[in-house]
Short mmCIF file of C-alpha atoms in Angstrom, two decimals:
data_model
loop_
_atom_site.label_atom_id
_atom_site.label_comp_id
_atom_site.label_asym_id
_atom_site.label_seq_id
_atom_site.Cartn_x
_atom_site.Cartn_y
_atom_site.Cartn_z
CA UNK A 1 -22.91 -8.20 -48.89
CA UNK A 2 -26.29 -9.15 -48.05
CA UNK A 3 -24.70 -12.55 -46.04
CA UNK A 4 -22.35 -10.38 -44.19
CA UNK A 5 -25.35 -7.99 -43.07
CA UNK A 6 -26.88 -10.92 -41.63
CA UNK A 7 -23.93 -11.89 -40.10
CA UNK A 8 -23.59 -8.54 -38.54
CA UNK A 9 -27.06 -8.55 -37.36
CA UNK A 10 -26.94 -12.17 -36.31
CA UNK A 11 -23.62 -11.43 -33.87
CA UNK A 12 -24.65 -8.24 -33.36
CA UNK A 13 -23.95 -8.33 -29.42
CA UNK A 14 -19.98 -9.86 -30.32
CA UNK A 15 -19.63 -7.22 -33.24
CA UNK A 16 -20.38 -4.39 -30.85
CA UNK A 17 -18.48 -5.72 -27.89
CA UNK A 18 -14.99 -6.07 -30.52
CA UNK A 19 -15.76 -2.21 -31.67
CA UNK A 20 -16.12 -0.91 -27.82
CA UNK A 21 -13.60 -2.95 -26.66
CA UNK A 22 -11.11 -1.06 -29.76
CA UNK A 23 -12.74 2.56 -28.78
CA UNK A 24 -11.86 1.83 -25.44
CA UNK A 25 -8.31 1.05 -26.37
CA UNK A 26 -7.96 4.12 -28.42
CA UNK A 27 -9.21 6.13 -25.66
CA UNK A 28 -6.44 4.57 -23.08
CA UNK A 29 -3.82 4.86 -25.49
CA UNK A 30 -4.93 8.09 -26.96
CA UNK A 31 -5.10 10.14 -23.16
CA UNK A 32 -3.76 9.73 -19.61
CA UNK A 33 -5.25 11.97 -16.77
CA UNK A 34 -3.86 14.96 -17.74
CA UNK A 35 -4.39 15.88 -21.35
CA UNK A 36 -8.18 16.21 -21.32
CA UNK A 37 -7.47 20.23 -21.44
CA UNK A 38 -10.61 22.45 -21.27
CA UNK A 39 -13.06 19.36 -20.83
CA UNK A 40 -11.56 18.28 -17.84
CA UNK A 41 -11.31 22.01 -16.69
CA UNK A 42 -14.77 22.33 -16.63
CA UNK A 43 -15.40 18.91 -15.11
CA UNK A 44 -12.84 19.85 -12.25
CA UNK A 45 -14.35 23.13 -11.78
CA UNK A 46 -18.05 21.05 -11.71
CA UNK A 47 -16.98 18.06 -9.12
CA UNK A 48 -14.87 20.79 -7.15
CA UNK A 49 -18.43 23.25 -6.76
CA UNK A 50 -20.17 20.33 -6.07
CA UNK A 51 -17.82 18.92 -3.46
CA UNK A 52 -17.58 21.71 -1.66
CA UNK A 53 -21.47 22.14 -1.67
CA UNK A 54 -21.34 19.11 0.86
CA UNK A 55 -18.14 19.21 2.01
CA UNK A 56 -20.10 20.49 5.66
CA UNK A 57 -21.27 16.72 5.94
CA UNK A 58 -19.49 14.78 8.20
CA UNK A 59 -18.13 11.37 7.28
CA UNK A 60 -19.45 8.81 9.84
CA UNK A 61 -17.47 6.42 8.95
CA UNK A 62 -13.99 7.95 9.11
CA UNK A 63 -14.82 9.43 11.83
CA UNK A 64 -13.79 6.72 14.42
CA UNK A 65 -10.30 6.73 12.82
CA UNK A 66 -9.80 10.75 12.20
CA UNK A 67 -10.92 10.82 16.29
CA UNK A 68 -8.03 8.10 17.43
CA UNK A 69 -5.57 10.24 15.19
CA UNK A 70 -6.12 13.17 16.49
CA UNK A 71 -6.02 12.02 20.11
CA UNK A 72 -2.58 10.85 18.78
CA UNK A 73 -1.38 13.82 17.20
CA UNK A 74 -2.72 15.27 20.56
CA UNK A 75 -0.59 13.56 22.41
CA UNK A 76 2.33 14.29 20.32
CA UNK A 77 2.12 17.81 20.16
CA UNK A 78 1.69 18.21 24.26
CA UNK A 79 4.90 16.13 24.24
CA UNK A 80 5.92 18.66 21.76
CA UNK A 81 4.96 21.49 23.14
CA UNK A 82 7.63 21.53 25.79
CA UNK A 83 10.81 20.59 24.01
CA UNK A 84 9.98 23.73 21.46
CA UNK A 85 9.33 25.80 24.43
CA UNK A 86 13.35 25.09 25.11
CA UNK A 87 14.19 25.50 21.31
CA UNK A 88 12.24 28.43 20.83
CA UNK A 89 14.60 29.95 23.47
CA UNK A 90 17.59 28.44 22.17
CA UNK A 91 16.50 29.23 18.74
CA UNK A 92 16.07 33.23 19.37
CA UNK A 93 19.41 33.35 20.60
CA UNK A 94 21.09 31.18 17.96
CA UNK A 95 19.40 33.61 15.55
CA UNK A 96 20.54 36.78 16.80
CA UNK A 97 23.59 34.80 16.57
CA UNK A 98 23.99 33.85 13.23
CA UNK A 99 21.81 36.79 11.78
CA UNK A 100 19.82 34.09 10.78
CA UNK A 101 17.23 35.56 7.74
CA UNK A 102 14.32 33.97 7.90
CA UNK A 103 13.91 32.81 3.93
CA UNK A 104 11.14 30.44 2.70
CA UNK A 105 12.80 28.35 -0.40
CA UNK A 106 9.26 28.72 -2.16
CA UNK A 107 6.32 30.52 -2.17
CA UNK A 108 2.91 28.40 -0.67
CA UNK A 109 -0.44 28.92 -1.64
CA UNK A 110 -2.90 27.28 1.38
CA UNK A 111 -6.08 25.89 0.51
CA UNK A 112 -9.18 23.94 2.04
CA UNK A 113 -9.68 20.17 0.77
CA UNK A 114 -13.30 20.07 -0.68
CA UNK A 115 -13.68 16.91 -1.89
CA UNK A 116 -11.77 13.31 -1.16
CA UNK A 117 -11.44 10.04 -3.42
CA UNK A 118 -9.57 7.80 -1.30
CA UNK A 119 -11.85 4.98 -2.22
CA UNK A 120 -10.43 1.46 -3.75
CA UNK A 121 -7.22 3.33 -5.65
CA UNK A 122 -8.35 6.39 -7.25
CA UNK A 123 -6.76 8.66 -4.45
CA UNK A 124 -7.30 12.46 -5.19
CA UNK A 125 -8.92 15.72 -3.34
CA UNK A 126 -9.76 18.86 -4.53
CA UNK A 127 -9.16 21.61 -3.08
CA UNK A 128 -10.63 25.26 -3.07
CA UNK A 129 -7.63 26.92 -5.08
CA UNK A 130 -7.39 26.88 -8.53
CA UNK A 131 -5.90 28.59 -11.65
CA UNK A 132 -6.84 32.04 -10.45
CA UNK A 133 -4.80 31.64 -7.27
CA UNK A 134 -1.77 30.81 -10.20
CA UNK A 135 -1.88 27.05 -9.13
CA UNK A 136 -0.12 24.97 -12.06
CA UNK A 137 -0.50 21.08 -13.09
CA UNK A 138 2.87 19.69 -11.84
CA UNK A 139 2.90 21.73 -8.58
CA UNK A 140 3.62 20.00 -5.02
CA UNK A 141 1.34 19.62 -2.53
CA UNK A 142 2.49 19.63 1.18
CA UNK A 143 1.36 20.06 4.67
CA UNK A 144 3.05 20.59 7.71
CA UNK A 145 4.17 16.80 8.05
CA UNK A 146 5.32 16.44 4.26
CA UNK A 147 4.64 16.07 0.85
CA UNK A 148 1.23 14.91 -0.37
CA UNK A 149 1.29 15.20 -4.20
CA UNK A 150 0.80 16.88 -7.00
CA UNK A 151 -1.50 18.95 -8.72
CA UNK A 152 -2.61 16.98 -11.95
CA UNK A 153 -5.92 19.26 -12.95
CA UNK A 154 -7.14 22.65 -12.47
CA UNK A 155 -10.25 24.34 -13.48
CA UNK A 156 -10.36 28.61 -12.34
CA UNK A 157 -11.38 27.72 -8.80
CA UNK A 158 -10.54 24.35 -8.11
CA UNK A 159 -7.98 21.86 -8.36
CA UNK A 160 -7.61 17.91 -8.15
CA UNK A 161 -4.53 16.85 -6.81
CA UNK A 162 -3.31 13.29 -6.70
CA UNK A 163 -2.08 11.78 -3.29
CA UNK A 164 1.40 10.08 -3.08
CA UNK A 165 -0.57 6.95 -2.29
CA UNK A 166 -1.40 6.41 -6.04
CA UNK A 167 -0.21 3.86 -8.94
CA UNK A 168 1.35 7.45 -10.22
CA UNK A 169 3.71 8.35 -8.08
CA UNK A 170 7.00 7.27 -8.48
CA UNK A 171 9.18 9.88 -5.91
CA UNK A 172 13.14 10.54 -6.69
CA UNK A 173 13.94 10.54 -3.05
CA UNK A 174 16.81 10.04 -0.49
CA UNK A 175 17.38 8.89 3.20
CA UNK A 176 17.91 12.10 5.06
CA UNK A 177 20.71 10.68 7.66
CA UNK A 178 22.50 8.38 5.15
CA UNK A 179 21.96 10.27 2.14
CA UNK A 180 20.98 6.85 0.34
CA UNK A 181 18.94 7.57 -3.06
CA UNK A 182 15.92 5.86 -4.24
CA UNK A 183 12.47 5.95 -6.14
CA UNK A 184 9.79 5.94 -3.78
CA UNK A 185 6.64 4.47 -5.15
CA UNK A 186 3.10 2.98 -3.93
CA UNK A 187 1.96 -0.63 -4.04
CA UNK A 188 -1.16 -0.69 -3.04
CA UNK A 189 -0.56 -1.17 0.74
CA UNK A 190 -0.58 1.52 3.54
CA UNK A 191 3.09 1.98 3.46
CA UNK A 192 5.17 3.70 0.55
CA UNK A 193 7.75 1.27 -1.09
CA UNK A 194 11.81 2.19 -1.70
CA UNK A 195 13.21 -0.32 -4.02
CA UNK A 196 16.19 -1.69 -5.76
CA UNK A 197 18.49 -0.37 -2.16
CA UNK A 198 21.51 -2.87 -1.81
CA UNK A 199 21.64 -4.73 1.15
CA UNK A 200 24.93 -3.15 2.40
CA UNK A 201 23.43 0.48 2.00
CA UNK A 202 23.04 1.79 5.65
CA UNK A 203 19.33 2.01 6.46
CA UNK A 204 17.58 1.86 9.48
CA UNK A 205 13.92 1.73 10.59
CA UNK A 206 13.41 5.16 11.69
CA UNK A 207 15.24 6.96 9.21
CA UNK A 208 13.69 9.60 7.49
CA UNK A 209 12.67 10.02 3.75
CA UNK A 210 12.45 13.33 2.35
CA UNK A 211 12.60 14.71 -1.61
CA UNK A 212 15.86 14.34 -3.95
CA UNK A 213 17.61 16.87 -5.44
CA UNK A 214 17.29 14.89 -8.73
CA UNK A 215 13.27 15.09 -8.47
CA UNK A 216 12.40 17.25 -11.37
CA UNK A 217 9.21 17.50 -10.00
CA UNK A 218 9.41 18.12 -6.26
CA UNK A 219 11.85 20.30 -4.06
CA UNK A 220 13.97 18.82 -2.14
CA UNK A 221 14.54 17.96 1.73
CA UNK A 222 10.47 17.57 1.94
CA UNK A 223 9.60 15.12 4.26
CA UNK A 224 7.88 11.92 2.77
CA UNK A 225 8.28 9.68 5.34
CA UNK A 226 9.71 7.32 8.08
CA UNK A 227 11.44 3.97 7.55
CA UNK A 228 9.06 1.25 9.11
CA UNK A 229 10.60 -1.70 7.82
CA UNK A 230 13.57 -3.16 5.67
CA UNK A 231 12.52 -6.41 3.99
CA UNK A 232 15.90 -8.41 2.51
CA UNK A 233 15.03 -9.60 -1.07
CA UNK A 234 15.69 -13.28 -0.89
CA UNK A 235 18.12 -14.54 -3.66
CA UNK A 236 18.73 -10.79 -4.37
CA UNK A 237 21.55 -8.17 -3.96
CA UNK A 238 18.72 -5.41 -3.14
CA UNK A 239 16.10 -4.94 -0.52
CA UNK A 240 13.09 -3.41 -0.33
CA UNK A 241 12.28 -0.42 2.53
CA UNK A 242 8.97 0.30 3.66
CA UNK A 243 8.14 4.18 4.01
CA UNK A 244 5.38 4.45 6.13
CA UNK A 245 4.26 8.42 4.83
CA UNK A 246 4.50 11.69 7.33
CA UNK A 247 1.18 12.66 6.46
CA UNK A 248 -2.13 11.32 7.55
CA UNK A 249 -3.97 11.06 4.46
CA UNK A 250 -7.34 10.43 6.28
CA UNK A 251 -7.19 13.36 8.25
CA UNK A 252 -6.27 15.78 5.52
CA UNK A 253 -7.86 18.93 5.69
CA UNK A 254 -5.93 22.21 4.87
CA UNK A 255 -2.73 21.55 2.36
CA UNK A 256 -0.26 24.18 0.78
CA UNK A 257 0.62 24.17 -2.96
CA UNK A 258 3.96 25.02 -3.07
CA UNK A 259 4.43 27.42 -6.38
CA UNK A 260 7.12 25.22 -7.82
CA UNK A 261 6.91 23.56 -11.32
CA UNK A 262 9.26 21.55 -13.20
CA UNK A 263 11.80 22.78 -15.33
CA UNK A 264 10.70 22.76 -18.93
CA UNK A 265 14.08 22.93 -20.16
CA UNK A 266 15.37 19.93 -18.15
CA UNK A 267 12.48 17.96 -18.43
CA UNK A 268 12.20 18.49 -22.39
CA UNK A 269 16.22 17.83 -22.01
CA UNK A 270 15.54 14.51 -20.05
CA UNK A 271 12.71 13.25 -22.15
CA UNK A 272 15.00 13.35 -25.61
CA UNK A 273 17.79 11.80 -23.84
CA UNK A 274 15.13 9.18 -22.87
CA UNK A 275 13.74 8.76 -26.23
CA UNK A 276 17.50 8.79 -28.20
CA UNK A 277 18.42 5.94 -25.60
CA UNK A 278 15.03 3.95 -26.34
CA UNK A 279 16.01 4.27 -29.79
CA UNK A 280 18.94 3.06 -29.47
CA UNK A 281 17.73 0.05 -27.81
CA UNK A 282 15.27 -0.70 -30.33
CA UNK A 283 18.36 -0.47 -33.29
CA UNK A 284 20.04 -3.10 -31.59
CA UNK B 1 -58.61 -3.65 -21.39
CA UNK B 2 -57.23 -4.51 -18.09
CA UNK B 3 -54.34 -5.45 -20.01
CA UNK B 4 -53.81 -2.07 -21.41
CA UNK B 5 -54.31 -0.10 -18.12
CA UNK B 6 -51.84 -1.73 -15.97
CA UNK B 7 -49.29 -0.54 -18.69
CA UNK B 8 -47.68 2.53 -17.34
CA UNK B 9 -46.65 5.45 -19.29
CA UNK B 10 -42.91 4.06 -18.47
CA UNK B 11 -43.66 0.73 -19.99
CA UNK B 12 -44.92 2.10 -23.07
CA UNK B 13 -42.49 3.90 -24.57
CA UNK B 14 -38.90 2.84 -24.41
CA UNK B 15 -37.52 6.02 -25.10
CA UNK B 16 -38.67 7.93 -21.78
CA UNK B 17 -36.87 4.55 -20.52
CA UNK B 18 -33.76 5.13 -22.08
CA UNK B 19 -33.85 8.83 -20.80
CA UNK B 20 -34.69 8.03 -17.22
CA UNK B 21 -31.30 5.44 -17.44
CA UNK B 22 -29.40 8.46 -18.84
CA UNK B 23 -30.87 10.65 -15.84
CA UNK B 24 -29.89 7.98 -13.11
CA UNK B 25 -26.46 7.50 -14.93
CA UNK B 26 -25.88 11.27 -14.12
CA UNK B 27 -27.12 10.72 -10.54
CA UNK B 28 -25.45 8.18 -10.14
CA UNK B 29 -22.02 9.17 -11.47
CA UNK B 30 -22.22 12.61 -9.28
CA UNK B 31 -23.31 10.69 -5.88
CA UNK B 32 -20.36 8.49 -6.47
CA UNK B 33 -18.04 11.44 -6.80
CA UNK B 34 -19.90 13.86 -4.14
CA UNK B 35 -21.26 11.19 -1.34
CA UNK B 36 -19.73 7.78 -1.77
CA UNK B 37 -16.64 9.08 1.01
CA UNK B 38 -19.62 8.61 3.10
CA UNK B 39 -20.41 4.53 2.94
CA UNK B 40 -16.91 3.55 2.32
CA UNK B 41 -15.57 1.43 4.30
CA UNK B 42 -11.70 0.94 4.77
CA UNK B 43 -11.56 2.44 1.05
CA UNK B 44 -13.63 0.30 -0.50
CA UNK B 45 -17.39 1.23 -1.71
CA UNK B 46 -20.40 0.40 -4.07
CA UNK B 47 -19.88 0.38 -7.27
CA UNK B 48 -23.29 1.91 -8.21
CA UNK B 49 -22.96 2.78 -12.56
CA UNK B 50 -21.94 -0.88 -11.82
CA UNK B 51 -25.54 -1.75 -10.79
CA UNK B 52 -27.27 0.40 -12.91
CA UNK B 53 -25.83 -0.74 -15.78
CA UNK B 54 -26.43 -4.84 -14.38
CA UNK B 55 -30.18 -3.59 -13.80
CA UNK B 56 -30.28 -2.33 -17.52
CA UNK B 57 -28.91 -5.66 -18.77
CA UNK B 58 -31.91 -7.76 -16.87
CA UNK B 59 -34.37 -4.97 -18.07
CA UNK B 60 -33.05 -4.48 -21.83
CA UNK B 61 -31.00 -7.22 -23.39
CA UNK B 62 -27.45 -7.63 -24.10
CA UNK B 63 -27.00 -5.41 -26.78
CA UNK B 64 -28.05 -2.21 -24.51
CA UNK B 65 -25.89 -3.00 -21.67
CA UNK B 66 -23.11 -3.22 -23.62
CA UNK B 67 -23.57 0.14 -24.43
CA UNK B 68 -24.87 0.98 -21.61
CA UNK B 69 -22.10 -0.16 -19.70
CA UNK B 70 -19.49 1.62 -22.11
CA UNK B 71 -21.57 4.99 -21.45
CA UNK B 72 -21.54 4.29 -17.88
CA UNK B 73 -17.93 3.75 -17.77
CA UNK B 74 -17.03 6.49 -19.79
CA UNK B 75 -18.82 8.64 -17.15
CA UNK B 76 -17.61 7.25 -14.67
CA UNK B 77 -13.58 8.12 -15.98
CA UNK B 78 -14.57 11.64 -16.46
CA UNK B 79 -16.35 12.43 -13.16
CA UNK B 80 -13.15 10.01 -11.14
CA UNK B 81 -10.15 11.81 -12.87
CA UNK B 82 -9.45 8.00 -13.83
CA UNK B 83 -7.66 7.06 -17.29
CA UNK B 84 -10.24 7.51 -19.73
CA UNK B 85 -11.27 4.35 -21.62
CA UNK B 86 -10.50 2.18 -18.29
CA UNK B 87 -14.13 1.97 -16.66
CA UNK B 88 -14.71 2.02 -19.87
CA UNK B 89 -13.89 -1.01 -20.97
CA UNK B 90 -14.47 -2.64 -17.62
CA UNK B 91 -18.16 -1.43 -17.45
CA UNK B 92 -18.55 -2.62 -21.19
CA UNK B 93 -17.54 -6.16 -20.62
CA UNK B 94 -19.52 -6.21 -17.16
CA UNK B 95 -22.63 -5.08 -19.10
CA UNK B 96 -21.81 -7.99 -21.65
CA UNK B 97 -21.74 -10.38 -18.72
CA UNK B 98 -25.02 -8.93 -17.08
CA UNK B 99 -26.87 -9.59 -20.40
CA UNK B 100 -26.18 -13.29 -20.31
CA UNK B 101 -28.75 -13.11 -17.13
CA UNK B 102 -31.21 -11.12 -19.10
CA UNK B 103 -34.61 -13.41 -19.45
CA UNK B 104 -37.26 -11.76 -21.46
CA UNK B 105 -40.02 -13.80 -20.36
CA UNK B 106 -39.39 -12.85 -17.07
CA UNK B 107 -37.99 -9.16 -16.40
CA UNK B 108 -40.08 -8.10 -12.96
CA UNK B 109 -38.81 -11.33 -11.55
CA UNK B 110 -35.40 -10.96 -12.59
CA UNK B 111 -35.76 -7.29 -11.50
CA UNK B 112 -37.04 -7.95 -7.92
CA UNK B 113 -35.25 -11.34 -7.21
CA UNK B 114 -32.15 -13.35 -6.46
CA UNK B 115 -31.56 -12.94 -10.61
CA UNK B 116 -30.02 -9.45 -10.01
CA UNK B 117 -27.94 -9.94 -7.02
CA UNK B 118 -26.28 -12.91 -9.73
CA UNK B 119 -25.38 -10.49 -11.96
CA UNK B 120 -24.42 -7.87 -10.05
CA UNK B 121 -22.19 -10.01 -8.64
CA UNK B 122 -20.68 -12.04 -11.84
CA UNK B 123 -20.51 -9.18 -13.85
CA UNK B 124 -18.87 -7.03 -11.10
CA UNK B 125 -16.12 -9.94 -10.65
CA UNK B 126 -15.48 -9.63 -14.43
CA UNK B 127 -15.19 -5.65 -13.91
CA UNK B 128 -12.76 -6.06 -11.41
CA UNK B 129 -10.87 -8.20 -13.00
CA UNK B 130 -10.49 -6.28 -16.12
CA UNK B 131 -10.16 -3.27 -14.01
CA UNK B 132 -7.28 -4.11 -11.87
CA UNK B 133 -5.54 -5.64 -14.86
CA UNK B 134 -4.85 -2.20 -16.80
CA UNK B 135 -4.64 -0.60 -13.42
CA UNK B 136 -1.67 -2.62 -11.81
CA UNK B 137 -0.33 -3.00 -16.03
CA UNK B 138 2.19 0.03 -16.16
CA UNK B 139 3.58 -0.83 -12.61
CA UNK B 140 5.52 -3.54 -10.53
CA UNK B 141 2.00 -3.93 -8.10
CA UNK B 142 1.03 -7.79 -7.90
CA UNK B 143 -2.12 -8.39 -9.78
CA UNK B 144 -3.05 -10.98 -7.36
CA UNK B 145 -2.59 -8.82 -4.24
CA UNK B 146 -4.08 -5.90 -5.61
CA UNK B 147 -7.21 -8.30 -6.73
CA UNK B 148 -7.82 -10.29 -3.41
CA UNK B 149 -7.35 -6.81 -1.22
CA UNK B 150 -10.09 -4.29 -3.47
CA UNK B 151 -11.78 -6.51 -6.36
CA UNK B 152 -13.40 -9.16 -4.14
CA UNK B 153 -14.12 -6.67 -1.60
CA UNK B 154 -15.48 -4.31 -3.69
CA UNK B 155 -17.79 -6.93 -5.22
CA UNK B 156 -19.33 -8.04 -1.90
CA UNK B 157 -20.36 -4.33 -1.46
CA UNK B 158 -21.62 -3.58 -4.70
CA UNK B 159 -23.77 -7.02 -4.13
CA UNK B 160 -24.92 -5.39 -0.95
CA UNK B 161 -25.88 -1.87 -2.43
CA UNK B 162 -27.86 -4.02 -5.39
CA UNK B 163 -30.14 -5.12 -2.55
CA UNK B 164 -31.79 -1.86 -2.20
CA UNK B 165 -32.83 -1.75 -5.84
CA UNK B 166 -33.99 -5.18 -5.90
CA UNK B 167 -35.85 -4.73 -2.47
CA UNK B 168 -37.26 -1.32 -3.69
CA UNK B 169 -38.86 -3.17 -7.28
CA UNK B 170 -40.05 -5.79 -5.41
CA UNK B 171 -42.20 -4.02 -2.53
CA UNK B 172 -43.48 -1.69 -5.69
CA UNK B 173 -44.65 -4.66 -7.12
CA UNK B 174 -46.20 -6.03 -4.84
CA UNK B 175 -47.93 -2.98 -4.25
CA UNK B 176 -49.51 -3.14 -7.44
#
């Protein structure tokens, strides 16, 4: 006993590395980013009071880029400006037309972004809304160009919600114009990925990506995306697409949660199909 | 007697130490969170638990900057909505690879020299690399890709940001 003391205190640096490097194991196996409940509540609600303490400083840095796209967007939405000058004329009449009711599919909650990780991978904000505006874990985020992600924490006045561009996000999703269904995902580059597409699918650059019906998680027809680039898989029946993402994730300052969340039922229905089939898998 | 009065009130008990690393561990963790948006560049930005827990390997031994490092790391996971146990476990093994620098003959000079920016750098490498490994492990991302685009990068900076440190110790001491 004595021997092994020694031993202990002898490798003491070794010993202690082996027992952190098992806590730290546990810990990774034991949670994922959501199931920290009213600890992580409180640390939301604390980085979310802070963050919007200084959210009045400016970001030199980012600066340069936010400037060049706005002076794009600028551009865009003079071009803009005209054509819905025509289609808000055509549009009135069509209306009266159709007795069109103007009907929002879900209810929107806006809020201001406080706060903004988009450093090395860890890509969240937090915004100004949280549980006492009824904002959920699971609920979209979206702006006016698209979807931006999903609500993964919440404290009572703040939440953190995780950007499509994340290791997370894996999108059900569908080419609007060839109705072509996919998982959207993120790969560490500036453009979303689509993968496993056959090459005889019709795709073009250009096309536009919006939500699935099958996403238990988002709505569907919200914009994701454009098609930037279709990259053949050599020595493969599939290729990959490229989806560069409708929203400018540098510029981000006001989002909407929209007050959707998933489907207990179907989700709880999907998960034990999931698990019986893993099951099986592991019999065989 | 001149012996005794150049010891400061920080150098004689290790304790007060121990609590002013805990304080700048909370600093530190919070200025990530709160100002780092501001000095990144193109996404990537100073590691700075990183450094503090390099610094406490040169100034404490291997033993506490294993610790250390797992307390910085655990931190850091909290405050960066990250999966806990990740920087964890990357901080812990980067403290462990700091320590091998630590020279208890000669702490100022480790401190306040080219010692420092060594393990900074090494023992950020290892981070990265154990970092990026669990983070790119549940998807299809390359490793490799994923390594050469944010780890490297990210160590360069974090190199950078351990300048002002070292710079800062060394004009103090010089002062004295």
């Amino acid at each position: 006993m004595y021997r092994l003391i020694e031993l202990v205190v002898r490798f003491k640096e070794i010993v202690s590395l082996c027992a952190l490097i098992v806590i730290c194991f546990s810990l990774m196996s034991w949670t994922h980013t959501g199931q920290l409940g009213g600890f992580r509540a409180v640390i939301v609600g604390g980085i979310g009071w802070m963050q919007s303490a200084f959210a009045w400083i400016p970001n030199p840095v980012s600066m340069k880029s936010e400037n060049a796209a706005l002076r794009e967007l600028n551009l865009q939405l003079s071009e803009e400006r005209a054509s819905i000058r025509q289609a808000l004329i055509e549009n009135a009449t069509l209306r009266k037309m159709l007795e069109f009711k103007k009907q929002s599919p879900y209810q929107v909650i806006s809020a201001d972004i406080v706060g903004k990780t988009t450093t090395e991978v860890r890509n969240f904000v937090t915004i100004n809304k949280g549980e006492a505006d009824s904002i959920k874990e699971g609920m979209p985020v979206i702006t006016d160009a698209g979807l931006i992600g999903t609500i993964i924490g919440t404290s009572s006045g703040f939440s953190i919600a995780q950007l499509l561009i994340n290791r997370d996000s894996r999108i059900a999703a569908k080419i609007l114009r060839s109705r072509i269904d996919g998982i959207v995902t993120w790969e560490g580059e500036q453009d979303l990925v689509m993968k496993n597409i056959p090459k005889s699918y019709d795709v073009k650059v250009g096309d536009e990506v919006v939500t699935s019906e099958y996403s238990n998680r988002y709505p569907n027809n919200i914009r994701i995306g454009w098609v930037s680039k279709t990259i053949d898989e050599p020595t493969s029946l599939f290729r990959r697409i490229l989806v560069k993402p409708s929203a400018n994730f540098s510029t981000l300052e006001q989002v909407y949660v929209a007050k959707v969340i998933p489907n207990p039922e179907r989700l709880n229905l999907e998960r034990e199909i999931e698990a019986r089939l893993r099951e099986r898998r592991r019999i065989r | 007697m001149a012996q005794y009065r150049e010891k400061t009130l920080y150098e004689s008990f290790p304790a007060l130490r121990y609590v002013l690393y805990a304080i700048t561990a909370l600093l530190l963790s919070v200025m990530h969170v709160v100002f780092v948006r501001l000095i990144s560049v193109q996404g990537i930005a100073p590691d700075l638990l990183l450094v503090l827990t390099a610094w406490i390997a040169l100034a404490e031994g291997q033993f506490i900057a294993l610790y250390a490092g797992f307390i910085c790391g655990l931190l850091f996971d909290v405050v960066s909505a990250d999966v806990l146990g990740t920087n964890a476990l990357a901080k812990t093994m980067a403290g462990f690879t700091a320590g091998f620098f630590f020279r208890h003959v000669e702490i100022p000079k480790s401190l306040g020299g080219m010692r420092l920016l060594l393990a900074v750098g090494v023992s950020s490498f290892i981070h990265n690399l154990a970092y990026f490994f669990f983070y790119v492990r549940p998807t299809e991302m390359s490793f490799t890709g994923f390594f050469l685009q944010y780890g490297i990068a990210t160590t360069l900076y974090t190199v950078v940001a351990a300048l002002f440190p070292m710079l800062i110790y060394r004009s103090t001491r010089l002062v004295r």
